[in-house]
């Protein structure tokens, strides 16, 4: 079983930056694909960025050029560097993990079978 714990959320003004972290433990290694999702009340969970076990990355169009996903396999930690934040980035952010052999696209909700509890990001104008 995989456990994921997010941290680093908070409140910032538009144009600011935040760095989210996701500490992973349990039966997980570098062969896992990992991703960040976000969700606002009343809407579905949206894929933001993903990094596969081979290091390839995927980003939602809305965050390309502003967000960077990275992973430290030695520390079992996933990161999301968020720059030039906008009010529309306000959401609960979730870390997710899936075995590399799982199907579906990198930013598809259905690909991932392990989820953290989330960390809130609020961007004010």
mmCIF file of N, CA and C in Angstrom:
data_model
loop_
_atom_site.group_PDB
_atom_site.id
_atom_site.type_symbol
_atom_site.label_atom_id
_atom_site.label_comp_id
_atom_site.label_asym_id
_atom_site.label_seq_id
_atom_site.Cartn_x
_atom_site.Cartn_y
_atom_site.Cartn_z
ATOM 1 N N UNK A 1 0.831 -1.186 0.000
ATOM 2 C CA UNK A 1 0.000 0.000 0.000
ATOM 3 C C UNK A 1 0.872 1.245 0.000
ATOM 4 N N UNK A 2 0.435 2.258 -0.718
ATOM 5 C CA UNK A 2 1.184 3.498 -0.850
ATOM 6 C C UNK A 2 0.515 4.594 -0.041
ATOM 7 N N UNK A 3 1.324 5.334 0.710
ATOM 8 C CA UNK A 3 0.820 6.491 1.440
ATOM 9 C C UNK A 3 1.454 7.758 0.865
ATOM 10 N N UNK A 4 0.628 8.767 0.665
ATOM 11 C CA UNK A 4 1.069 10.034 0.094
ATOM 12 C C UNK A 4 0.627 11.175 1.005
ATOM 13 N N UNK A 5 1.561 12.068 1.338
ATOM 14 C CA UNK A 5 1.254 13.193 2.215
ATOM 15 C C UNK A 5 1.753 14.478 1.561
ATOM 16 N N UNK A 6 0.816 15.366 1.245
ATOM 17 C CA UNK A 6 1.157 16.635 0.606
ATOM 18 C C UNK A 6 1.441 17.711 1.652
ATOM 19 N N UNK A 7 2.256 18.687 1.259
ATOM 20 C CA UNK A 7 2.528 19.856 2.092
ATOM 21 C C UNK A 7 2.933 21.010 1.179
ATOM 22 N N UNK A 8 2.972 22.204 1.762
ATOM 23 C CA UNK A 8 3.461 23.361 1.022
ATOM 24 C C UNK A 8 2.387 24.297 0.516
ATOM 25 N N UNK A 9 1.135 23.943 0.709
ATOM 26 C CA UNK A 9 0.065 24.836 0.275
ATOM 27 C C UNK A 9 0.012 26.087 1.139
ATOM 28 N N UNK A 10 -0.797 27.059 0.712
ATOM 29 C CA UNK A 10 -0.940 28.287 1.472
ATOM 30 C C UNK A 10 -1.646 29.349 0.664
ATOM 31 N N UNK A 11 -1.556 30.563 1.158
ATOM 32 C CA UNK A 11 -2.200 31.704 0.494
ATOM 33 C C UNK A 11 -1.133 32.647 -0.035
ATOM 34 N N UNK A 12 -1.279 33.018 -1.306
ATOM 35 C CA UNK A 12 -0.334 33.937 -1.927
ATOM 36 C C UNK A 12 -1.100 34.920 -2.795
ATOM 37 N N UNK A 13 -0.455 36.001 -3.137
ATOM 38 C CA UNK A 13 -1.056 36.957 -4.054
ATOM 39 C C UNK A 13 -0.764 36.555 -5.497
ATOM 40 N N UNK A 14 -1.590 37.052 -6.382
ATOM 41 C CA UNK A 14 -1.406 36.789 -7.805
ATOM 42 C C UNK A 14 0.007 37.176 -8.236
ATOM 43 N N UNK A 15 0.641 36.285 -9.014
ATOM 44 C CA UNK A 15 2.017 36.489 -9.430
ATOM 45 C C UNK A 15 3.043 35.833 -8.536
ATOM 46 N N UNK A 16 2.599 35.355 -7.383
ATOM 47 C CA UNK A 16 3.508 34.730 -6.436
ATOM 48 C C UNK A 16 3.833 33.290 -6.781
ATOM 49 N N UNK A 17 4.601 32.662 -5.905
ATOM 50 C CA UNK A 17 5.046 31.285 -6.128
ATOM 51 C C UNK A 17 4.822 30.434 -4.881
ATOM 52 N N UNK A 18 4.651 29.154 -5.113
ATOM 53 C CA UNK A 18 4.579 28.152 -4.055
ATOM 54 C C UNK A 18 5.239 26.879 -4.553
ATOM 55 N N UNK A 19 5.753 26.093 -3.609
ATOM 56 C CA UNK A 19 6.304 24.798 -3.958
ATOM 57 C C UNK A 19 5.610 23.739 -3.129
ATOM 58 N N UNK A 20 4.921 22.854 -3.785
ATOM 59 C CA UNK A 20 4.255 21.753 -3.112
ATOM 60 C C UNK A 20 5.172 20.540 -3.050
ATOM 61 N N UNK A 21 5.046 19.786 -1.966
ATOM 62 C CA UNK A 21 5.794 18.547 -1.806
ATOM 63 C C UNK A 21 4.834 17.409 -1.515
ATOM 64 N N UNK A 22 5.221 16.217 -1.918
ATOM 65 C CA UNK A 22 4.438 15.021 -1.641
ATOM 66 C C UNK A 22 5.405 13.934 -1.186
ATOM 67 N N UNK A 23 5.309 13.581 0.085
ATOM 68 C CA UNK A 23 6.156 12.530 0.638
ATOM 69 C C UNK A 23 5.459 11.191 0.466
ATOM 70 N N UNK A 24 6.145 10.263 -0.167
ATOM 71 C CA UNK A 24 5.563 8.955 -0.438
ATOM 72 C C UNK A 24 6.227 7.886 0.427
ATOM 73 N N UNK A 25 5.427 6.948 0.865
ATOM 74 C CA UNK A 25 5.955 5.840 1.651
ATOM 75 C C UNK A 25 5.161 4.585 1.329
ATOM 76 N N UNK A 26 5.641 3.463 1.853
ATOM 77 C CA UNK A 26 4.965 2.208 1.581
ATOM 78 C C UNK A 26 5.566 1.511 0.383
ATOM 79 N N UNK A 27 4.742 0.697 -0.266
ATOM 80 C CA UNK A 27 5.215 -0.097 -1.398
ATOM 81 C C UNK A 27 5.252 0.762 -2.651
ATOM 82 N N UNK A 28 6.269 1.628 -2.740
ATOM 83 C CA UNK A 28 6.387 2.520 -3.887
ATOM 84 C C UNK A 28 7.862 2.697 -4.194
ATOM 85 N N UNK A 29 8.202 2.679 -5.471
ATOM 86 C CA UNK A 29 9.573 2.945 -5.845
ATOM 87 C C UNK A 29 9.599 3.786 -7.117
ATOM 88 N N UNK A 30 10.758 3.918 -7.727
ATOM 89 C CA UNK A 30 10.898 4.790 -8.886
ATOM 90 C C UNK A 30 10.136 4.294 -10.104
ATOM 91 N N UNK A 31 9.589 3.076 -10.052
ATOM 92 C CA UNK A 31 8.823 2.571 -11.188
ATOM 93 C C UNK A 31 7.398 3.104 -11.227
ATOM 94 N N UNK A 32 7.040 3.893 -10.241
ATOM 95 C CA UNK A 32 5.703 4.466 -10.203
ATOM 96 C C UNK A 32 5.635 5.756 -11.019
ATOM 97 N N UNK A 33 4.516 5.946 -11.702
ATOM 98 C CA UNK A 33 4.182 7.226 -12.321
ATOM 99 C C UNK A 33 3.486 8.074 -11.259
ATOM 100 N N UNK A 34 3.751 9.384 -11.268
ATOM 101 C CA UNK A 34 3.166 10.246 -10.246
ATOM 102 C C UNK A 34 2.634 11.523 -10.875
ATOM 103 N N UNK A 35 1.720 12.158 -10.168
ATOM 104 C CA UNK A 35 1.072 13.330 -10.749
ATOM 105 C C UNK A 35 0.502 14.236 -9.672
ATOM 106 N N UNK A 36 0.209 15.433 -10.085
ATOM 107 C CA UNK A 36 -0.524 16.397 -9.255
ATOM 108 C C UNK A 36 -1.869 16.672 -9.932
ATOM 109 N N UNK A 37 -2.909 16.678 -9.124
ATOM 110 C CA UNK A 37 -4.247 17.037 -9.559
ATOM 111 C C UNK A 37 -4.743 18.188 -8.698
ATOM 112 N N UNK A 38 -5.782 18.843 -9.148
ATOM 113 C CA UNK A 38 -6.399 19.880 -8.329
ATOM 114 C C UNK A 38 -7.918 19.818 -8.503
ATOM 115 N N UNK A 39 -8.589 20.330 -7.477
ATOM 116 C CA UNK A 39 -10.055 20.268 -7.482
ATOM 117 C C UNK A 39 -10.624 21.464 -6.747
ATOM 118 N N UNK A 40 -11.629 22.061 -7.340
ATOM 119 C CA UNK A 40 -12.384 23.118 -6.674
ATOM 120 C C UNK A 40 -13.761 22.556 -6.343
ATOM 121 N N UNK A 41 -14.405 23.102 -5.328
ATOM 122 C CA UNK A 41 -15.713 22.576 -4.914
ATOM 123 C C UNK A 41 -16.706 22.540 -6.069
ATOM 124 N N UNK A 42 -17.384 21.404 -6.202
ATOM 125 C CA UNK A 42 -18.402 21.277 -7.234
ATOM 126 C C UNK A 42 -17.897 20.851 -8.595
ATOM 127 N N UNK A 43 -16.582 20.662 -8.709
ATOM 128 C CA UNK A 43 -16.026 20.252 -9.999
ATOM 129 C C UNK A 43 -15.200 18.981 -9.840
ATOM 130 N N UNK A 44 -14.888 18.370 -10.975
ATOM 131 C CA UNK A 44 -14.086 17.155 -10.950
ATOM 132 C C UNK A 44 -12.622 17.448 -10.704
ATOM 133 N N UNK A 45 -11.864 16.392 -10.460
ATOM 134 C CA UNK A 45 -10.438 16.522 -10.204
ATOM 135 C C UNK A 45 -9.710 16.649 -11.545
ATOM 136 N N UNK A 46 -8.904 17.705 -11.670
ATOM 137 C CA UNK A 46 -8.227 18.049 -12.919
ATOM 138 C C UNK A 46 -6.743 17.698 -12.841
ATOM 139 N N UNK A 47 -6.239 17.001 -13.842
ATOM 140 C CA UNK A 47 -4.818 16.703 -13.899
ATOM 141 C C UNK A 47 -4.025 17.950 -14.225
ATOM 142 N N UNK A 48 -3.004 18.245 -13.420
ATOM 143 C CA UNK A 48 -2.203 19.447 -13.582
ATOM 144 C C UNK A 48 -0.854 19.129 -14.215
ATOM 145 N N UNK A 49 -0.154 18.157 -13.649
ATOM 146 C CA UNK A 49 1.169 17.787 -14.139
ATOM 147 C C UNK A 49 1.458 16.354 -13.733
ATOM 148 N N UNK A 50 2.216 15.663 -14.573
ATOM 149 C CA UNK A 50 2.562 14.273 -14.294
ATOM 150 C C UNK A 50 4.013 14.009 -14.669
ATOM 151 N N UNK A 51 4.634 13.091 -13.949
ATOM 152 C CA UNK A 51 5.983 12.655 -14.286
ATOM 153 C C UNK A 51 6.005 11.133 -14.254
ATOM 154 N N UNK A 52 6.404 10.544 -15.351
ATOM 155 C CA UNK A 52 6.421 9.094 -15.452
ATOM 156 C C UNK A 52 7.688 8.518 -14.835
ATOM 157 N N UNK A 53 7.702 7.202 -14.712
ATOM 158 C CA UNK A 53 8.866 6.533 -14.124
ATOM 159 C C UNK A 53 10.123 6.759 -14.967
ATOM 160 N N UNK A 54 9.943 7.041 -16.259
ATOM 161 C CA UNK A 54 11.108 7.283 -17.121
ATOM 162 C C UNK A 54 11.519 8.754 -17.138
ATOM 163 N N UNK A 55 10.826 9.578 -16.333
ATOM 164 C CA UNK A 55 11.166 10.989 -16.232
ATOM 165 C C UNK A 55 10.430 11.908 -17.186
ATOM 166 N N UNK A 56 9.673 11.363 -18.102
ATOM 167 C CA UNK A 56 8.921 12.203 -19.033
ATOM 168 C C UNK A 56 7.815 12.935 -18.282
ATOM 169 N N UNK A 57 7.515 14.142 -18.712
ATOM 170 C CA UNK A 57 6.541 14.969 -18.015
ATOM 171 C C UNK A 57 5.390 15.369 -18.941
ATOM 172 N N UNK A 58 4.251 15.659 -18.321
ATOM 173 C CA UNK A 58 3.066 16.140 -19.031
ATOM 174 C C UNK A 58 2.455 17.260 -18.214
ATOM 175 N N UNK A 59 1.900 18.251 -18.898
ATOM 176 C CA UNK A 59 1.303 19.385 -18.219
ATOM 177 C C UNK A 59 -0.038 19.741 -18.855
ATOM 178 N N UNK A 60 -0.949 20.207 -18.018
ATOM 179 C CA UNK A 60 -2.176 20.785 -18.539
ATOM 180 C C UNK A 60 -1.835 22.093 -19.244
ATOM 181 N N UNK A 61 -2.565 22.407 -20.283
ATOM 182 C CA UNK A 61 -2.285 23.635 -21.039
ATOM 183 C C UNK A 61 -2.343 24.875 -20.152
ATOM 184 N N UNK A 62 -3.205 24.838 -19.157
ATOM 185 C CA UNK A 62 -3.409 26.010 -18.304
ATOM 186 C C UNK A 62 -2.208 26.331 -17.420
ATOM 187 N N UNK A 63 -1.290 25.381 -17.254
ATOM 188 C CA UNK A 63 -0.148 25.614 -16.359
ATOM 189 C C UNK A 63 1.194 25.544 -17.076
ATOM 190 N N UNK A 64 1.193 25.216 -18.350
ATOM 191 C CA UNK A 64 2.455 25.111 -19.092
ATOM 192 C C UNK A 64 3.221 26.430 -19.037
ATOM 193 N N UNK A 65 4.515 26.311 -18.761
ATOM 194 C CA UNK A 65 5.360 27.491 -18.659
ATOM 195 C C UNK A 65 5.358 28.143 -17.293
ATOM 196 N N UNK A 66 4.447 27.724 -16.415
ATOM 197 C CA UNK A 66 4.370 28.313 -15.072
ATOM 198 C C UNK A 66 4.673 27.283 -13.982
ATOM 199 N N UNK A 67 4.264 26.043 -14.196
ATOM 200 C CA UNK A 67 4.451 24.991 -13.203
ATOM 201 C C UNK A 67 5.519 24.011 -13.684
ATOM 202 N N UNK A 68 6.263 23.457 -12.716
ATOM 203 C CA UNK A 68 7.258 22.438 -13.025
ATOM 204 C C UNK A 68 7.131 21.290 -12.038
ATOM 205 N N UNK A 69 6.970 20.090 -12.568
ATOM 206 C CA UNK A 69 6.901 18.902 -11.725
ATOM 207 C C UNK A 69 8.266 18.228 -11.708
ATOM 208 N N UNK A 70 8.640 17.697 -10.553
ATOM 209 C CA UNK A 70 9.902 16.976 -10.441
ATOM 210 C C UNK A 70 9.776 15.934 -9.352
ATOM 211 N N UNK A 71 10.696 14.983 -9.359
ATOM 212 C CA UNK A 71 10.669 13.943 -8.344
ATOM 213 C C UNK A 71 12.086 13.641 -7.892
ATOM 214 N N UNK A 72 12.204 13.295 -6.622
ATOM 215 C CA UNK A 72 13.469 12.864 -6.037
ATOM 216 C C UNK A 72 13.269 11.409 -5.629
ATOM 217 N N UNK A 73 13.740 10.502 -6.454
ATOM 218 C CA UNK A 73 13.500 9.080 -6.183
ATOM 219 C C UNK A 73 14.226 8.598 -4.934
ATOM 220 N N UNK A 74 15.361 9.191 -4.641
ATOM 221 C CA UNK A 74 16.105 8.786 -3.453
ATOM 222 C C UNK A 74 15.343 9.134 -2.180
ATOM 223 N N UNK A 75 14.612 10.247 -2.226
ATOM 224 C CA UNK A 75 13.853 10.698 -1.058
ATOM 225 C C UNK A 75 12.374 10.332 -1.149
ATOM 226 N N UNK A 76 11.982 9.669 -2.255
ATOM 227 C CA UNK A 76 10.561 9.326 -2.460
ATOM 228 C C UNK A 76 9.670 10.549 -2.302
ATOM 229 N N UNK A 77 10.053 11.626 -2.947
ATOM 230 C CA UNK A 77 9.310 12.878 -2.832
ATOM 231 C C UNK A 77 9.006 13.446 -4.211
ATOM 232 N N UNK A 78 7.784 13.918 -4.341
ATOM 233 C CA UNK A 78 7.326 14.566 -5.569
ATOM 234 C C UNK A 78 7.152 16.048 -5.282
ATOM 235 N N UNK A 79 7.498 16.888 -6.250
ATOM 236 C CA UNK A 79 7.392 18.325 -6.081
ATOM 237 C C UNK A 79 6.564 18.949 -7.202
ATOM 238 N N UNK A 80 5.988 20.118 -6.879
ATOM 239 C CA UNK A 80 5.358 20.945 -7.903
ATOM 240 C C UNK A 80 5.732 22.389 -7.612
ATOM 241 N N UNK A 81 6.592 22.942 -8.448
ATOM 242 C CA UNK A 81 6.956 24.349 -8.345
ATOM 243 C C UNK A 81 5.943 25.152 -9.149
ATOM 244 N N UNK A 82 5.269 26.066 -8.485
ATOM 245 C CA UNK A 82 4.223 26.862 -9.125
ATOM 246 C C UNK A 82 4.631 28.328 -9.107
ATOM 247 N N UNK A 83 4.831 28.887 -10.269
ATOM 248 C CA UNK A 83 5.205 30.291 -10.422
ATOM 249 C C UNK A 83 4.110 31.055 -11.138
ATOM 250 N N UNK A 84 4.169 32.369 -11.053
ATOM 251 C CA UNK A 84 3.191 33.237 -11.723
ATOM 252 C C UNK A 84 1.766 32.777 -11.438
ATOM 253 N N UNK A 85 1.491 32.537 -10.182
ATOM 254 C CA UNK A 85 0.179 32.014 -9.805
ATOM 255 C C UNK A 85 -0.935 33.002 -10.113
ATOM 256 N N UNK A 86 -2.085 32.447 -10.477
ATOM 257 C CA UNK A 86 -3.260 33.233 -10.822
ATOM 258 C C UNK A 86 -4.417 32.845 -9.895
ATOM 259 N N UNK A 87 -5.391 33.707 -9.716
ATOM 260 C CA UNK A 87 -6.547 33.354 -8.874
ATOM 261 C C UNK A 87 -7.230 32.064 -9.329
ATOM 262 N N UNK A 88 -7.221 31.779 -10.613
ATOM 263 C CA UNK A 88 -7.862 30.554 -11.104
ATOM 264 C C UNK A 88 -7.074 29.286 -10.762
ATOM 265 N N UNK A 89 -5.874 29.444 -10.193
ATOM 266 C CA UNK A 89 -5.133 28.282 -9.702
ATOM 267 C C UNK A 89 -5.589 27.865 -8.312
ATOM 268 N N UNK A 90 -6.458 28.647 -7.694
ATOM 269 C CA UNK A 90 -6.965 28.329 -6.371
ATOM 270 C C UNK A 90 -7.711 27.009 -6.394
ATOM 271 N N UNK A 91 -7.293 26.075 -5.537
ATOM 272 C CA UNK A 91 -7.882 24.742 -5.507
ATOM 273 C C UNK A 91 -7.220 23.928 -4.404
ATOM 274 N N UNK A 92 -7.781 22.754 -4.147
ATOM 275 C CA UNK A 92 -7.116 21.753 -3.332
ATOM 276 C C UNK A 92 -6.243 20.949 -4.288
ATOM 277 N N UNK A 93 -4.987 20.796 -3.926
ATOM 278 C CA UNK A 93 -4.042 20.070 -4.772
ATOM 279 C C UNK A 93 -3.752 18.702 -4.169
ATOM 280 N N UNK A 94 -3.810 17.683 -5.031
ATOM 281 C CA UNK A 94 -3.630 16.306 -4.600
ATOM 282 C C UNK A 94 -2.461 15.661 -5.333
ATOM 283 N N UNK A 95 -1.737 14.843 -4.603
ATOM 284 C CA UNK A 95 -0.686 14.018 -5.166
ATOM 285 C C UNK A 95 -1.278 12.645 -5.480
ATOM 286 N N UNK A 96 -0.818 12.029 -6.575
ATOM 287 C CA UNK A 96 -1.338 10.728 -6.968
ATOM 288 C C UNK A 96 -0.203 9.860 -7.488
ATOM 289 N N UNK A 97 -0.374 8.550 -7.350
ATOM 290 C CA UNK A 97 0.641 7.591 -7.804
ATOM 291 C C UNK A 97 -0.019 6.387 -8.447
ATOM 292 N N UNK A 98 0.695 5.798 -9.425
ATOM 293 C CA UNK A 98 0.193 4.607 -10.095
ATOM 294 C C UNK A 98 1.376 3.773 -10.574
ATOM 295 N N UNK A 99 1.256 2.462 -10.572
ATOM 296 C CA UNK A 99 2.320 1.637 -11.156
ATOM 297 C C UNK A 99 2.558 2.026 -12.607
ATOM 298 N N UNK A 100 3.778 1.908 -13.088
ATOM 299 C CA UNK A 100 4.113 2.390 -14.429
ATOM 300 C C UNK A 100 3.314 1.679 -15.511
ATOM 301 N N UNK A 101 2.867 0.449 -15.219
ATOM 302 C CA UNK A 101 2.171 -0.335 -16.226
ATOM 303 C C UNK A 101 0.675 -0.027 -16.283
ATOM 304 N N UNK A 102 0.217 0.880 -15.423
ATOM 305 C CA UNK A 102 -1.200 1.233 -15.453
ATOM 306 C C UNK A 102 -1.507 1.980 -16.746
ATOM 307 N N UNK A 103 -2.690 1.785 -17.252
ATOM 308 C CA UNK A 103 -3.065 2.400 -18.510
ATOM 309 C C UNK A 103 -3.523 3.824 -18.352
ATOM 310 N N UNK A 104 -4.173 4.353 -19.337
ATOM 311 C CA UNK A 104 -4.732 5.707 -19.391
ATOM 312 C C UNK A 104 -3.642 6.763 -19.577
ATOM 313 N N UNK A 105 -4.084 7.927 -19.955
ATOM 314 C CA UNK A 105 -3.166 9.035 -20.226
ATOM 315 C C UNK A 105 -2.576 9.554 -18.915
ATOM 316 N N UNK A 106 -1.422 10.200 -18.974
ATOM 317 C CA UNK A 106 -0.743 10.655 -17.752
ATOM 318 C C UNK A 106 -1.585 11.567 -16.863
ATOM 319 N N UNK A 107 -2.474 12.377 -17.433
ATOM 320 C CA UNK A 107 -3.250 13.313 -16.635
ATOM 321 C C UNK A 107 -4.696 12.848 -16.440
ATOM 322 N N UNK A 108 -4.921 11.563 -16.691
ATOM 323 C CA UNK A 108 -6.258 11.024 -16.495
ATOM 324 C C UNK A 108 -6.470 10.609 -15.063
ATOM 325 N N UNK A 109 -7.566 11.000 -14.475
ATOM 326 C CA UNK A 109 -7.897 10.640 -13.090
ATOM 327 C C UNK A 109 -7.920 9.127 -12.923
ATOM 328 N N UNK A 110 -8.357 8.413 -13.932
ATOM 329 C CA UNK A 110 -8.577 6.972 -13.823
ATOM 330 C C UNK A 110 -7.288 6.163 -13.811
ATOM 331 N N UNK A 111 -6.182 6.810 -14.128
ATOM 332 C CA UNK A 111 -4.900 6.104 -14.149
ATOM 333 C C UNK A 111 -4.385 5.782 -12.742
ATOM 334 N N UNK A 112 -4.758 6.633 -11.761
ATOM 335 C CA UNK A 112 -4.087 6.609 -10.464
ATOM 336 C C UNK A 112 -4.925 5.896 -9.402
ATOM 337 N N UNK A 113 -4.247 5.078 -8.598
ATOM 338 C CA UNK A 113 -4.959 4.329 -7.573
ATOM 339 C C UNK A 113 -4.527 4.677 -6.151
ATOM 340 N N UNK A 114 -3.617 5.627 -6.000
ATOM 341 C CA UNK A 114 -3.206 6.082 -4.671
ATOM 342 C C UNK A 114 -3.262 7.602 -4.657
ATOM 343 N N UNK A 115 -3.853 8.142 -3.580
ATOM 344 C CA UNK A 115 -4.080 9.582 -3.479
ATOM 345 C C UNK A 115 -3.737 10.086 -2.090
ATOM 346 N N UNK A 116 -3.230 11.312 -2.042
ATOM 347 C CA UNK A 116 -3.027 11.965 -0.767
ATOM 348 C C UNK A 116 -4.298 12.677 -0.323
ATOM 349 N N UNK A 117 -4.200 13.348 0.821
ATOM 350 C CA UNK A 117 -5.354 14.038 1.393
ATOM 351 C C UNK A 117 -5.522 15.450 0.865
ATOM 352 N N UNK A 118 -4.508 15.977 0.219
ATOM 353 C CA UNK A 118 -4.614 17.289 -0.396
ATOM 354 C C UNK A 118 -4.024 18.413 0.432
ATOM 355 N N UNK A 119 -3.639 19.478 -0.249
ATOM 356 C CA UNK A 119 -3.160 20.700 0.390
ATOM 357 C C UNK A 119 -3.785 21.878 -0.348
ATOM 358 N N UNK A 120 -4.289 22.850 0.407
ATOM 359 C CA UNK A 120 -5.035 23.953 -0.189
ATOM 360 C C UNK A 120 -4.095 25.047 -0.690
ATOM 361 N N UNK A 121 -4.371 25.499 -1.893
ATOM 362 C CA UNK A 121 -3.670 26.643 -2.479
ATOM 363 C C UNK A 121 -4.699 27.723 -2.783
ATOM 364 N N UNK A 122 -4.461 28.923 -2.249
ATOM 365 C CA UNK A 122 -5.372 30.041 -2.467
ATOM 366 C C UNK A 122 -4.579 31.219 -3.025
ATOM 367 N N UNK A 123 -5.006 31.717 -4.170
ATOM 368 C CA UNK A 123 -4.332 32.826 -4.821
ATOM 369 C C UNK A 123 -5.300 34.010 -4.883
ATOM 370 N N UNK A 124 -4.913 35.102 -4.282
ATOM 371 C CA UNK A 124 -5.767 36.291 -4.262
ATOM 372 C C UNK A 124 -5.300 37.308 -5.295
ATOM 373 N N UNK A 125 -6.254 38.055 -5.807
ATOM 374 C CA UNK A 125 -5.932 39.041 -6.851
ATOM 375 C C UNK A 125 -5.527 40.373 -6.246
#
